[in-house]
Structures are given as C-alpha cells and as structure tokens.
mmCIF file of C-alpha atoms in Angstrom:
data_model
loop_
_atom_site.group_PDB
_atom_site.id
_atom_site.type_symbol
_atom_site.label_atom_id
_atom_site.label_comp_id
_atom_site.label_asym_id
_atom_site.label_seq_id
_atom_site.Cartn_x
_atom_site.Cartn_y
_atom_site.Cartn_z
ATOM 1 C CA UNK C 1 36.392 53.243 2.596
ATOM 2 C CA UNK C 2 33.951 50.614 3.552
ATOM 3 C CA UNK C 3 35.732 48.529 0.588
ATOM 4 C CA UNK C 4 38.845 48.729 2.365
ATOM 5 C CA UNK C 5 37.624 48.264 5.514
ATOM 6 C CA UNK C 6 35.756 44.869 4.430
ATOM 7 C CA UNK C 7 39.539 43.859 2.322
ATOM 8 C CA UNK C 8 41.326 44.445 6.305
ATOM 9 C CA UNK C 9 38.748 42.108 7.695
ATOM 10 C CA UNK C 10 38.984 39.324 5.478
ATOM 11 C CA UNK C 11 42.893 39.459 5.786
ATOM 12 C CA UNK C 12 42.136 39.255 9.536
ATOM 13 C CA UNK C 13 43.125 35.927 11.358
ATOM 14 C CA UNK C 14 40.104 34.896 12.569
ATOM 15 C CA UNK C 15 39.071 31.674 11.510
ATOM 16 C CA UNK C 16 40.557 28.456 13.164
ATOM 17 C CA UNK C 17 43.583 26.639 11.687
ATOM 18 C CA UNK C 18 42.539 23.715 8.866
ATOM 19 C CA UNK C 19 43.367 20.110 9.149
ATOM 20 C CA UNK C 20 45.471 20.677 6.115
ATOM 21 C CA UNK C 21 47.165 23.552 8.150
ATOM 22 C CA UNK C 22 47.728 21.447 11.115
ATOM 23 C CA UNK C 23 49.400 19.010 9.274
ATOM 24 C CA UNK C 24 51.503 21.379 7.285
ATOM 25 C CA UNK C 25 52.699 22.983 10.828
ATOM 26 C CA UNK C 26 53.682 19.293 11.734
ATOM 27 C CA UNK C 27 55.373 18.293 8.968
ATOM 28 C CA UNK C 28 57.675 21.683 9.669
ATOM 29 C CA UNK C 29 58.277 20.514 13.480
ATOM 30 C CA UNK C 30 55.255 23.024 14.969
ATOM 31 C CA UNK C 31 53.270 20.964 17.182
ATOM 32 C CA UNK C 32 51.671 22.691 20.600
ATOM 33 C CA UNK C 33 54.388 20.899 23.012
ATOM 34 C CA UNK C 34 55.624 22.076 26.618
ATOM 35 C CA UNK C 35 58.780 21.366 27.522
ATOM 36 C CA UNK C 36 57.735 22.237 31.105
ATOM 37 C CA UNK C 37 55.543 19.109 31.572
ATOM 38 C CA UNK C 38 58.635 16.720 30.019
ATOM 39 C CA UNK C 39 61.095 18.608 32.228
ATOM 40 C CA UNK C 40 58.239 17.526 35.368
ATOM 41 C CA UNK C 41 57.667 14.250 34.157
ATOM 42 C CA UNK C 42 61.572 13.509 34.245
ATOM 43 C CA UNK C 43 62.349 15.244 37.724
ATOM 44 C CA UNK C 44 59.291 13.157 39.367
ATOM 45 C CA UNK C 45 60.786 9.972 37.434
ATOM 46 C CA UNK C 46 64.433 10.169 38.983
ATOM 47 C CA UNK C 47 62.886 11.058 42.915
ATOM 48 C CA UNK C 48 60.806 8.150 42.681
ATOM 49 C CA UNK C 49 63.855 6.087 41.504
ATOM 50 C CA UNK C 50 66.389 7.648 43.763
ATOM 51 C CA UNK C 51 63.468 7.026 46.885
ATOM 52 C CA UNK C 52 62.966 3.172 45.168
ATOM 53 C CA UNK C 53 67.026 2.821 45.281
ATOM 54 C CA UNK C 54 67.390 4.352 48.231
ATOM 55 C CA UNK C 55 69.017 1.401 50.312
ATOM 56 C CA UNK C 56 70.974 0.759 46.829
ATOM 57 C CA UNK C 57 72.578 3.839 47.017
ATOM 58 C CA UNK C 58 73.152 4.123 50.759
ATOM 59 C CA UNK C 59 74.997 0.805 51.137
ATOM 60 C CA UNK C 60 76.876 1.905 48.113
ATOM 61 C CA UNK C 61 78.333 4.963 49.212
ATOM 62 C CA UNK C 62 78.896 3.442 52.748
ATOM 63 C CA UNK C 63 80.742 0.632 50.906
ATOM 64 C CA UNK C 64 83.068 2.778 49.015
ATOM 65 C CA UNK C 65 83.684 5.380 51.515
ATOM 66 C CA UNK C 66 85.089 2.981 53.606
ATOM 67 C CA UNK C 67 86.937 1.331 50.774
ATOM 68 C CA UNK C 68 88.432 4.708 50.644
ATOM 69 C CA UNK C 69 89.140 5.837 53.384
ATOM 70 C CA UNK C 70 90.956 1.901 54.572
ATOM 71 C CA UNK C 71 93.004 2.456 50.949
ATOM 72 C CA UNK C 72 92.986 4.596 49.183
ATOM 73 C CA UNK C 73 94.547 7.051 51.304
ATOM 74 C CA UNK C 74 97.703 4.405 52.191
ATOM 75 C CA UNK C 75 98.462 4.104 48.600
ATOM 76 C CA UNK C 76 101.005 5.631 46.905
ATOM 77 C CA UNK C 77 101.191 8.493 44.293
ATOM 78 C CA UNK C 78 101.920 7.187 41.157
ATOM 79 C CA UNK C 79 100.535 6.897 37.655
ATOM 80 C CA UNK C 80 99.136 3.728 37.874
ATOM 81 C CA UNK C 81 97.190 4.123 41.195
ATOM 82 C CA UNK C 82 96.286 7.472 40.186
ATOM 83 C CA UNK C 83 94.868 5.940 36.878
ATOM 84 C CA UNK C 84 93.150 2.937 38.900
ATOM 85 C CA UNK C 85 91.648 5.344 41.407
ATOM 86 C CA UNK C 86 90.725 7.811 38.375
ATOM 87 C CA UNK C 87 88.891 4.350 36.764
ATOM 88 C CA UNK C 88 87.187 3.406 40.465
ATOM 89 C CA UNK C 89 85.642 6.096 40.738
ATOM 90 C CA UNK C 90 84.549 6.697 36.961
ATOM 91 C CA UNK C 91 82.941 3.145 37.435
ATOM 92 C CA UNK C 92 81.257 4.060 40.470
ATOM 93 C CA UNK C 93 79.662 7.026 39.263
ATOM 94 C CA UNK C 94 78.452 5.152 36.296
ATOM 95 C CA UNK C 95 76.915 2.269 38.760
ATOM 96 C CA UNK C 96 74.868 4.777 40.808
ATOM 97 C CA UNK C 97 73.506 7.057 37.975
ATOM 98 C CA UNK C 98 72.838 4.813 35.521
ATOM 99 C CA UNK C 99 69.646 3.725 36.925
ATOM 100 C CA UNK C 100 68.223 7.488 37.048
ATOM 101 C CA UNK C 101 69.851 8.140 33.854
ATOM 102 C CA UNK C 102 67.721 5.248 31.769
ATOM 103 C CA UNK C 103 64.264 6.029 33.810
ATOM 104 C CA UNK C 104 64.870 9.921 32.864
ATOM 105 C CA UNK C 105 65.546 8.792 29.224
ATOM 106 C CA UNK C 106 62.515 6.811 29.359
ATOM 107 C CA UNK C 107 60.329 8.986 30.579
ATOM 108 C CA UNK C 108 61.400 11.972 28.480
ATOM 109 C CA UNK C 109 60.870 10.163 25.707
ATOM 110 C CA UNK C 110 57.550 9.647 26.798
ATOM 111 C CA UNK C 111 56.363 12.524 27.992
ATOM 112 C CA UNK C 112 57.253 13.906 23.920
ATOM 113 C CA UNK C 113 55.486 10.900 22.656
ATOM 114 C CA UNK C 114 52.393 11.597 24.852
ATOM 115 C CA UNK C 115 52.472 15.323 23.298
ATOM 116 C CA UNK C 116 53.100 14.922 19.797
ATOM 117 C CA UNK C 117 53.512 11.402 19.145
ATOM 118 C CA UNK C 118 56.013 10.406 15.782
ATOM 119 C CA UNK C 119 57.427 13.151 14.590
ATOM 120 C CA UNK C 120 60.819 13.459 12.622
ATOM 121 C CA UNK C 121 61.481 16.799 10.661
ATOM 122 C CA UNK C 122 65.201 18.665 10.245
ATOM 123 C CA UNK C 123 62.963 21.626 9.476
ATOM 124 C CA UNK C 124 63.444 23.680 12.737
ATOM 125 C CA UNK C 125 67.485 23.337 12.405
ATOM 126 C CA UNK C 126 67.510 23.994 8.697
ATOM 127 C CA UNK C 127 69.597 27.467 8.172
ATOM 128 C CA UNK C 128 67.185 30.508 7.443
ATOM 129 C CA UNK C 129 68.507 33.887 6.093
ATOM 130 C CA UNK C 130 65.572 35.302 7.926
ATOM 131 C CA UNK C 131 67.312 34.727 11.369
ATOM 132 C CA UNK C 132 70.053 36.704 11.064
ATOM 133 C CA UNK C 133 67.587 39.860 10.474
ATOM 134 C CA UNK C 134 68.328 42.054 13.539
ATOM 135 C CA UNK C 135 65.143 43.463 13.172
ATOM 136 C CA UNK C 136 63.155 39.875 13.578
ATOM 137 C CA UNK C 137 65.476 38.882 16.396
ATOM 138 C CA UNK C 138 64.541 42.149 18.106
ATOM 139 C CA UNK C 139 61.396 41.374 18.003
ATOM 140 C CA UNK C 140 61.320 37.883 18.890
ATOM 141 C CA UNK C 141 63.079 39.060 21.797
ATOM 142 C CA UNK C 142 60.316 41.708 22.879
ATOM 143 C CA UNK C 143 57.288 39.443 21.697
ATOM 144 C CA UNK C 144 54.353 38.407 23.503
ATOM 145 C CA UNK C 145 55.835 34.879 23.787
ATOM 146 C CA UNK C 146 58.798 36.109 25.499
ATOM 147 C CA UNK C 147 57.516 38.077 27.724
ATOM 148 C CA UNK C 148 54.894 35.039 29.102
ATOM 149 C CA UNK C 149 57.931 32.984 29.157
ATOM 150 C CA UNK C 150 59.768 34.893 31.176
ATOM 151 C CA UNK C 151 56.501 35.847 33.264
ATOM 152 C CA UNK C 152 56.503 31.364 33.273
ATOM 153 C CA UNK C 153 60.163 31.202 34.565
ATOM 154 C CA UNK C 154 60.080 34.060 37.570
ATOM 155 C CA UNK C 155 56.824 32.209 38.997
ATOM 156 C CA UNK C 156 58.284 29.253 38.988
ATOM 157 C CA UNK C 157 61.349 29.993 40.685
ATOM 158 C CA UNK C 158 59.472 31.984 43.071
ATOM 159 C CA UNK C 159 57.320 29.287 43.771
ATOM 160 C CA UNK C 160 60.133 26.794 44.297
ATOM 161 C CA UNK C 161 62.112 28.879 46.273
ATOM 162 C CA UNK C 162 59.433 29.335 48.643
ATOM 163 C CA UNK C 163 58.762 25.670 48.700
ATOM 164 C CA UNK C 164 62.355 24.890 49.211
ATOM 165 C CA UNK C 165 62.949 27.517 51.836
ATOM 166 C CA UNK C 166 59.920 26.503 54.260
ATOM 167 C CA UNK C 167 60.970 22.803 53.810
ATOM 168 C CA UNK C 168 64.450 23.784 55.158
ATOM 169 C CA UNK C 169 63.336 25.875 57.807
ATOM 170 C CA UNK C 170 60.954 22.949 59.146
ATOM 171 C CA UNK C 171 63.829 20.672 59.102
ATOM 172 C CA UNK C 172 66.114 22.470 61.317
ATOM 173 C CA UNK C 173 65.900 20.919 64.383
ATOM 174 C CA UNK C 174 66.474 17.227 62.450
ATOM 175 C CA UNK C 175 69.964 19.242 60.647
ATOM 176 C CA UNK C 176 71.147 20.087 63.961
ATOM 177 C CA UNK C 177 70.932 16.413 65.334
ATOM 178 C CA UNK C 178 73.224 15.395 62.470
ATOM 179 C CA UNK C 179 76.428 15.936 64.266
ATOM 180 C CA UNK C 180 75.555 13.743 67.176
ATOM 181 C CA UNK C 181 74.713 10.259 64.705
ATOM 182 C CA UNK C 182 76.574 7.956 62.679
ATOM 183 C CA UNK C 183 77.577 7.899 59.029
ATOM 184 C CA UNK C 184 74.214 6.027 57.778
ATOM 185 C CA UNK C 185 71.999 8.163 60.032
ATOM 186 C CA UNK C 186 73.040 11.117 58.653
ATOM 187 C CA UNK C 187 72.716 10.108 55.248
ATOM 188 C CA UNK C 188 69.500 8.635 55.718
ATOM 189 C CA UNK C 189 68.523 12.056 57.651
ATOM 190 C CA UNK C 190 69.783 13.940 54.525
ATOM 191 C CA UNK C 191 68.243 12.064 51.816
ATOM 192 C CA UNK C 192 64.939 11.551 53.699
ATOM 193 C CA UNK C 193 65.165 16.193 53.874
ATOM 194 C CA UNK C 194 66.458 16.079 50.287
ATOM 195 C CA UNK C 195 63.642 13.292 48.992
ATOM 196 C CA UNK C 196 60.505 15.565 50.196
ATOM 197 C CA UNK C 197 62.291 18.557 48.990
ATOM 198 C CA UNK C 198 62.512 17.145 45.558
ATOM 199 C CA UNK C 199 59.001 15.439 45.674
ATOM 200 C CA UNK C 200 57.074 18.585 46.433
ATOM 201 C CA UNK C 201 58.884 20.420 44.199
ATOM 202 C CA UNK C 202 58.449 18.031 41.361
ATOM 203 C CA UNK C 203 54.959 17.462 42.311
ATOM 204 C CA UNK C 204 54.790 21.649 42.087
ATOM 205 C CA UNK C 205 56.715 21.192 38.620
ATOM 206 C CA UNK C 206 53.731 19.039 37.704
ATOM 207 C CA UNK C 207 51.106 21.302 38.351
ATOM 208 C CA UNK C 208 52.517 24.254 36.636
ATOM 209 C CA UNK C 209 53.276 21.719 33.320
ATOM 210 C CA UNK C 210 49.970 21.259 32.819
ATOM 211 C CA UNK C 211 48.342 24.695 32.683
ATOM 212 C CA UNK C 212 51.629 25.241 30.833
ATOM 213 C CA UNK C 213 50.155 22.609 28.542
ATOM 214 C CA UNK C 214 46.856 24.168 28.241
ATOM 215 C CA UNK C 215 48.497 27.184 27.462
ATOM 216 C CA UNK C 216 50.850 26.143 24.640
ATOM 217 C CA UNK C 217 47.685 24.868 23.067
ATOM 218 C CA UNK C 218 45.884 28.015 23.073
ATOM 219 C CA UNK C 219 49.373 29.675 21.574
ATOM 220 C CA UNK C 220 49.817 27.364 19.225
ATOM 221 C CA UNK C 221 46.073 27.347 17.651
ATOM 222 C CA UNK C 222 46.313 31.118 17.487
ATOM 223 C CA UNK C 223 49.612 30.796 15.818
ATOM 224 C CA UNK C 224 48.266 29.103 13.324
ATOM 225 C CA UNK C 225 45.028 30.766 13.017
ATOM 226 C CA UNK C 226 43.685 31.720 9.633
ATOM 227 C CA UNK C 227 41.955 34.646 7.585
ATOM 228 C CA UNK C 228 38.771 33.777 5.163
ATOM 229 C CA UNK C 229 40.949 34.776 2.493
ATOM 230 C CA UNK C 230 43.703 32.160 3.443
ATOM 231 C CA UNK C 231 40.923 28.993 3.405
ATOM 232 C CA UNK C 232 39.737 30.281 -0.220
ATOM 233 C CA UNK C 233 43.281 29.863 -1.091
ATOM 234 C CA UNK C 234 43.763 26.408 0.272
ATOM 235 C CA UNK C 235 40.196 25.364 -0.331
ATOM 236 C CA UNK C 236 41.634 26.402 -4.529
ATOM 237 C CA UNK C 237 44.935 24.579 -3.661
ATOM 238 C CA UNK C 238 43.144 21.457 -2.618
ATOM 239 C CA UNK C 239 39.996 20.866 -3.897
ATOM 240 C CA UNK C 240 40.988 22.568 -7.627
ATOM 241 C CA UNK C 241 39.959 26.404 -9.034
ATOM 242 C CA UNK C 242 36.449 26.105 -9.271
ATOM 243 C CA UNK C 243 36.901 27.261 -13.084
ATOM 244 C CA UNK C 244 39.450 25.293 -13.873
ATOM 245 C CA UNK C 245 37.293 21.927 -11.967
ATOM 246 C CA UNK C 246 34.630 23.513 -14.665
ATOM 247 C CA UNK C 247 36.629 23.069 -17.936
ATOM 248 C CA UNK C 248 38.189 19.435 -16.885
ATOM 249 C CA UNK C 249 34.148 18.502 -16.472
ATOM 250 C CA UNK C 250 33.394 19.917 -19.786
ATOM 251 C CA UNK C 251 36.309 17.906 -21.096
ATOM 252 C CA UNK C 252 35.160 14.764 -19.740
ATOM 253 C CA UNK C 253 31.793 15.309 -20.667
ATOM 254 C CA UNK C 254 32.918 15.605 -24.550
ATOM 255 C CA UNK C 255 35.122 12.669 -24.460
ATOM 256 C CA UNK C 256 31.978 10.748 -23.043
ATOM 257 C CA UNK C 257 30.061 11.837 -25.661
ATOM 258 C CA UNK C 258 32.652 10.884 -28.000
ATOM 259 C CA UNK C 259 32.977 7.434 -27.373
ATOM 260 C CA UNK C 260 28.797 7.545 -27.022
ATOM 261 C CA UNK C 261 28.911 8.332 -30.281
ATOM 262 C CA UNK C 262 31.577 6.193 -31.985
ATOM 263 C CA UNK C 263 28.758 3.236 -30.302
ATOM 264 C CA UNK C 264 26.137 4.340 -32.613
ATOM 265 C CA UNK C 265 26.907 2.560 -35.389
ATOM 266 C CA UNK C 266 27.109 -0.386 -33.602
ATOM 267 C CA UNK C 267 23.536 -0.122 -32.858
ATOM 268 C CA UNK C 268 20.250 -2.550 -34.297
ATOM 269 C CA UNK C 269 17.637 0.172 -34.132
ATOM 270 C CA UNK C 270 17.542 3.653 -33.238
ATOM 271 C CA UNK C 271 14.237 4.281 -30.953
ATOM 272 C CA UNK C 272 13.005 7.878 -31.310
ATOM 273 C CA UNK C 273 10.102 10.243 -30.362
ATOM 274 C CA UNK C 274 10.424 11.206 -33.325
ATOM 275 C CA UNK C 275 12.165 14.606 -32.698
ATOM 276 C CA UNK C 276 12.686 15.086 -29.463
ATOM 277 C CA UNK C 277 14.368 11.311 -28.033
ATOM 278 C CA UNK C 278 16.856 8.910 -29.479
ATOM 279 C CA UNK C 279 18.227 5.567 -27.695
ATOM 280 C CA UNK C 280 20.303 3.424 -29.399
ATOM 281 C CA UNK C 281 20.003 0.072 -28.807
ATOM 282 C CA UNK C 282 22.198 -2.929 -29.397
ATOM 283 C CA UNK C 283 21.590 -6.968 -29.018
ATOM 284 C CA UNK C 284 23.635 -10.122 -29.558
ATOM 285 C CA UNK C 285 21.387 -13.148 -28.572
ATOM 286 C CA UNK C 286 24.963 -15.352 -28.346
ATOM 287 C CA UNK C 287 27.042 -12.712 -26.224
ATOM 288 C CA UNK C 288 23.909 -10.574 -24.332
ATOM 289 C CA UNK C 289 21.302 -11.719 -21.814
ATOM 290 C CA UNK C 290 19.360 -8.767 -22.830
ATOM 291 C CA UNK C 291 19.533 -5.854 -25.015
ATOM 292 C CA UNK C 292 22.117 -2.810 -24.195
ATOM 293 C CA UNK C 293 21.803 1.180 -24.542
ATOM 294 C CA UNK C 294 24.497 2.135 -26.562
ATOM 295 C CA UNK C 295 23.649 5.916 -26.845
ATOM 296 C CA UNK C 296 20.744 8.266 -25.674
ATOM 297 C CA UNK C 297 20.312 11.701 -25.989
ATOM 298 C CA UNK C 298 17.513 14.497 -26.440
ATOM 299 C CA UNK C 299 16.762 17.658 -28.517
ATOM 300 C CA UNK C 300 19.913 18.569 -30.225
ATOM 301 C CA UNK C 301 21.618 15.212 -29.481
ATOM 302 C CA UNK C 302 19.029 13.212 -30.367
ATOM 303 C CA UNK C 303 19.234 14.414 -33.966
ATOM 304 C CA UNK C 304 23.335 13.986 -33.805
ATOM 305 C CA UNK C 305 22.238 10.069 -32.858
ATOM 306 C CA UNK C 306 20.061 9.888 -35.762
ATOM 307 C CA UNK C 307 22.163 11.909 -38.301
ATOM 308 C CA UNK C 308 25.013 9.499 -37.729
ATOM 309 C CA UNK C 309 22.198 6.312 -37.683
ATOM 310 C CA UNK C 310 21.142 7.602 -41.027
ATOM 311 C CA UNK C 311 24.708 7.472 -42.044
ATOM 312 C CA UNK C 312 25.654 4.404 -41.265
ATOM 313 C CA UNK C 313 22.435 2.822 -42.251
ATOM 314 C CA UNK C 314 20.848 1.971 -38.652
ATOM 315 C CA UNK C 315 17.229 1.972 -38.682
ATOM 316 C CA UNK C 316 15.301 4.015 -36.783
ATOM 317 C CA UNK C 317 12.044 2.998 -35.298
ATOM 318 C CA UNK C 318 9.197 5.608 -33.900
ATOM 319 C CA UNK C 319 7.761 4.834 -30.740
ATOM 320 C CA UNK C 320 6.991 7.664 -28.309
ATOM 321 C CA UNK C 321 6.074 6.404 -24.805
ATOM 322 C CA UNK C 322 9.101 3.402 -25.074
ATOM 323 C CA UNK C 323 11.905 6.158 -26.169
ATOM 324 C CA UNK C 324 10.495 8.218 -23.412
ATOM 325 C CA UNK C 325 10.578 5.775 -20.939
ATOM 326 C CA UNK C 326 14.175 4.075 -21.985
ATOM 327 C CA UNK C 327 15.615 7.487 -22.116
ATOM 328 C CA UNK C 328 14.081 7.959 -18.056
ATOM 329 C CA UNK C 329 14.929 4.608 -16.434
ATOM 330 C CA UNK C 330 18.193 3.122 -18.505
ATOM 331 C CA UNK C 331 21.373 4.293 -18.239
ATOM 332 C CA UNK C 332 23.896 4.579 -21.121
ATOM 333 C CA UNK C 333 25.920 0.482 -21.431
ATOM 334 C CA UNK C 334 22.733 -0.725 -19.090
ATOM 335 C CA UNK C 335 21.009 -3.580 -19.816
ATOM 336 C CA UNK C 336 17.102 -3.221 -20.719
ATOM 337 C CA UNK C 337 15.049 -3.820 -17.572
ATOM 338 C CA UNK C 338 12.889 -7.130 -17.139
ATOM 339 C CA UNK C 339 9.364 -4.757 -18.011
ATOM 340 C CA UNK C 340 10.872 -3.482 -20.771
ATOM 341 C CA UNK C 341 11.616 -6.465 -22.669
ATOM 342 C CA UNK C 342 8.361 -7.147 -24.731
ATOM 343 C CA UNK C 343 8.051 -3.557 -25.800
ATOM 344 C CA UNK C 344 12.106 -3.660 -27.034
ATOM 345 C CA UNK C 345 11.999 -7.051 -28.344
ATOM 346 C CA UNK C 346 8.476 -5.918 -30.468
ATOM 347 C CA UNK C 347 10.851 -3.764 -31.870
ATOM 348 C CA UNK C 348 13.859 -5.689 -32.573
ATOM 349 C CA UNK C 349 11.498 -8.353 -34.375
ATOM 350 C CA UNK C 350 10.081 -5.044 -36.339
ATOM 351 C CA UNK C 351 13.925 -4.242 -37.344
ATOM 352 C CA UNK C 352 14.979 -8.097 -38.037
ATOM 353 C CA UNK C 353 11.953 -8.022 -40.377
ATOM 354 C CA UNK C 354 13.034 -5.390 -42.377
ATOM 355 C CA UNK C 355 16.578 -6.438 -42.493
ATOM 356 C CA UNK C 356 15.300 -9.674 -43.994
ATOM 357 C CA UNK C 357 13.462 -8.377 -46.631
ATOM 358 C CA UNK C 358 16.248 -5.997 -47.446
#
C-alpha cells in the first residue's frame, strides 16, 4: 500500500514545466497567449485612429452625401450608372476604412509578437483522429477551461453593457438636441457620444486583457506541469541513460589506453618504481624542445608498460622519487616541466650510454 501510494505521487504533476518542455510546447504552437489583450489592443488602436481622422472622415461623408443626394438621385436606372454608383461607393468605403484597417493589422500583429514573439508551426491545424472522439469533445466542452471562459465572456459583456448603458443614459439630453442642428453638428454630436463610448470600453477591454494575461500564464504553466517521473525520463532522453553514458566512458577509456599503448614502443626509457610506476618517455633533440610522456600508468598498468618495453627492447631505468613525481605532475603527450629536466636528462644520458655500448 504505501508502495503504491509513493508510485501515485511520483506520477503526480507537481514539478514545474522544463526548458526543454517549454520549448517542445512551442514548437507544437502552445505558448501562454490571450487573445483578449490582442482583441483590446486592436479596438483601442482603431478609436484612437477614428478620433485622429475624425475631421477626415466628417468632411468625407459630408462631401459624398451631398454628391449624392445633388446626383445621384437625378440619374437614371441603367446598367452602367448602376455599375458606376456600385464602383463609387465600393471606392469610398475602401478610402475611409483603410486607414483603421492597416493600424488594426498593425497592431494585432503586435500585440502576438509582444506575447509570443516568432512563431510558425502548422501543428495546431494538423488533422488528429483524437478530435473526432465524442468522448474528448465532451469533455473539452465541460472542462475547467471552458467553464472560466465562459465565466471570462458573461463578465465582460456585463461589464460593457453597463458601461455602454450609463454612457447613453448621460447623453440624453445632447441626443435630443440633435433634431434641432445641422448635418455636421449632428455628426460631430454622434461621433463625439460614440468616441467615449468606444474609449471607455476599450480602455475596460484593456484592463480585463491583462489579468486575462496573467491568467493564461498560470493555465498554461500548469498545463504543462510535470511529475518527477516525467524529468527522469527527459533528464535520460537528454543528457543519455546513466548506464549507457557508463559503457561509452569505458569505451573511450580503452581506446585511450590503446593508442597509450601502441606509443610505448616509441619510447627512449621506461622510468619505473620499480613495481609500482611506469612513465614512458620519449625525446628528439631536432623535433622536441623537451622530452614528452608517451605513456604512464600504475600497479597493473605499469607492468603492461613494461611487459611491452621489454618486448620491444626499451630500456627501463629505476628511479623511485622521479617516476613518482612524473607520474603526479605530467600529463600523458605533456612536455617535461622546466624542474624536471636535470633529473630526466640524467637519465636519458644513462640510456644513450648504454645504447652506445650496445
């Protein structure tokens, strides 16, 4: 029982997500994004360009309202008026909303950017068999995510309604006086009543973005959140299976001590303890500054150094405190060290001496 109890724990998703989890999400199009602060962003972009273009727009529809209304309305109904008329007003339309249209495409983009920055992945539209279960639609339907979202969506147009409704209720008095003014007072009237109706509300749009912002966060990190067992896995995916890591060592530590090896015969003079230390050494006076280690080794290795010394006919020299000392401070294809040098090259003379006399 308390084995199965400690099993449930482990698979328990507990621990944060991992950077390598993160970016696995991202590549597959899950980022923590709210649509709700892009959809802000772009409603406060087009008031403040509608209020900025406000005289643009006013003379505009002043201008071809009376270009209308002068004629239009004396012209005949044929095919080719109708198709000019069609075209007028098709170019029209396109003059007025084009401005709004490129500052909401702008800032749309932008307000994605801000969130996720660069991202490009077909993974979220890529057909699944798994989304035409009933069963996971049902309960994608009834989830926790849906239910906020919906709880997101009532307060909002709650909110807004409210906004909207006291904002039309103050301007009453300023509706009623429309009848009594001309054509640019009442549209400046209206879009003055429609421009703080739209500000406030996009301002309120704003607000509730960015706790929606916070709160995708929070979703998305505990979406993503992981159990111990799951960051052993990755940690083995990663970094390599600890046993296998082990082998690939012991692998490269054999083929080091191959090619160590194959170097021995190369060697002048074999240095040893006697029994316990061997260091190969090696010297050219026209291609060295100073003699090399070849090979080192101790206890059972040191006698493999001198078994295949013997065999190849290297000599081997005893000297107990320099073998010690090389095998300590001098790494294997390392040159001797500057307060080394009399002690080696006592040696090397000893070996030259004996090769002579050979």
């Amino acid at each position: 029982m308390i084995q199965w109890n400690l099993q449930q724990f482990a698979g328990e998703k507990t621990e944060k997500p991992t950077p390598q989890k993160l970016l696995e999400a991202r590549r597959k199009g899950q980022v923590a994004k709210s649509p709700e602060l892009a959809s802000a962003m772009v409603v406060l972009g087009a008031v403040l360009t509608m209020k900025l273009l406000a005289g643009f727009y006013i003379d505009n529809l002043i201008h071809y309202m009376q270009v209308g209304f002068s004629q239009n309305l004396s012209l005949s109904l044929t095919d080719g008026n109708a198709r000019n008329l069609f075209m007028s007003v098709l170019l029209f339309a396109a003059k007025i909303s084009l401005p709004v249209v490129g500052v909401v495409f702008v800032v749309g983009f932008a307000a994605s950017w801000l969130q996720v920055g660069g991202i490009f992945t077909v993974e979220p539209i890529t057909p699944k068999l798994e989304k035409l279960n009933p069963i996971t639609g049902f309960k994608r339907i009834f989830s926790q995510r849906t239910l906020v979202e919906l709880i997101k969506s009532l307060i909002k147009i709650t909110m807004i309604g409210y906004l909207v409704y006291n904002e039309i209720i103050g301007e009453l008095g300023r509706m009623s006086d429309l009848i009594r003014m001309e054509t640019a007072g009442i549209m400046a009237t209206i879009g003055d009543i429609a421009y703080a109706v739209l500000w406030k509300s996009a301002l309120l749009l704003l607000l509730l973005a960015l706790f929606d912002t916070l709160y995708q966060r929070y979703d998305h990190e505990k979406s993503l959140r992981m159990s111990k067992e799951e960051i052993k896995e990755e940690y083995k995916r990663t970094e390599g299976n600890p046993t296998i890591k082990g082998k690939i060592k012991e692998r490269q530590r054999a083929m080091a001590m191959r090619r160590m090896m194959q170097e021995v015969p190369k060697a002048d003079v074999i240095i040893t303890n006697p029994t316990h230390y061997a260091i190969a050494i090696q010297y050219d006076a026209e291609s060295m500054e100073a003699p090399v280690v070849l090979a080192k080794g101790v206890d059972e290795l040191a006698q493999r150094i001198k078994q295949i010394a013997r065999e190849n006919g290297v000599i081997l020299v005893e000297n107990k405190p320099l073998a010690q000392t090389l095998y300590r401070m001098v790494e294997i294809g390392a040159a001797i060290p500057q307060e080394l040098f009399q002690a080696v090259a006592e040696v090397l003379a000893y070996v030259y001496k004996l090769k002579r006399k050979v």
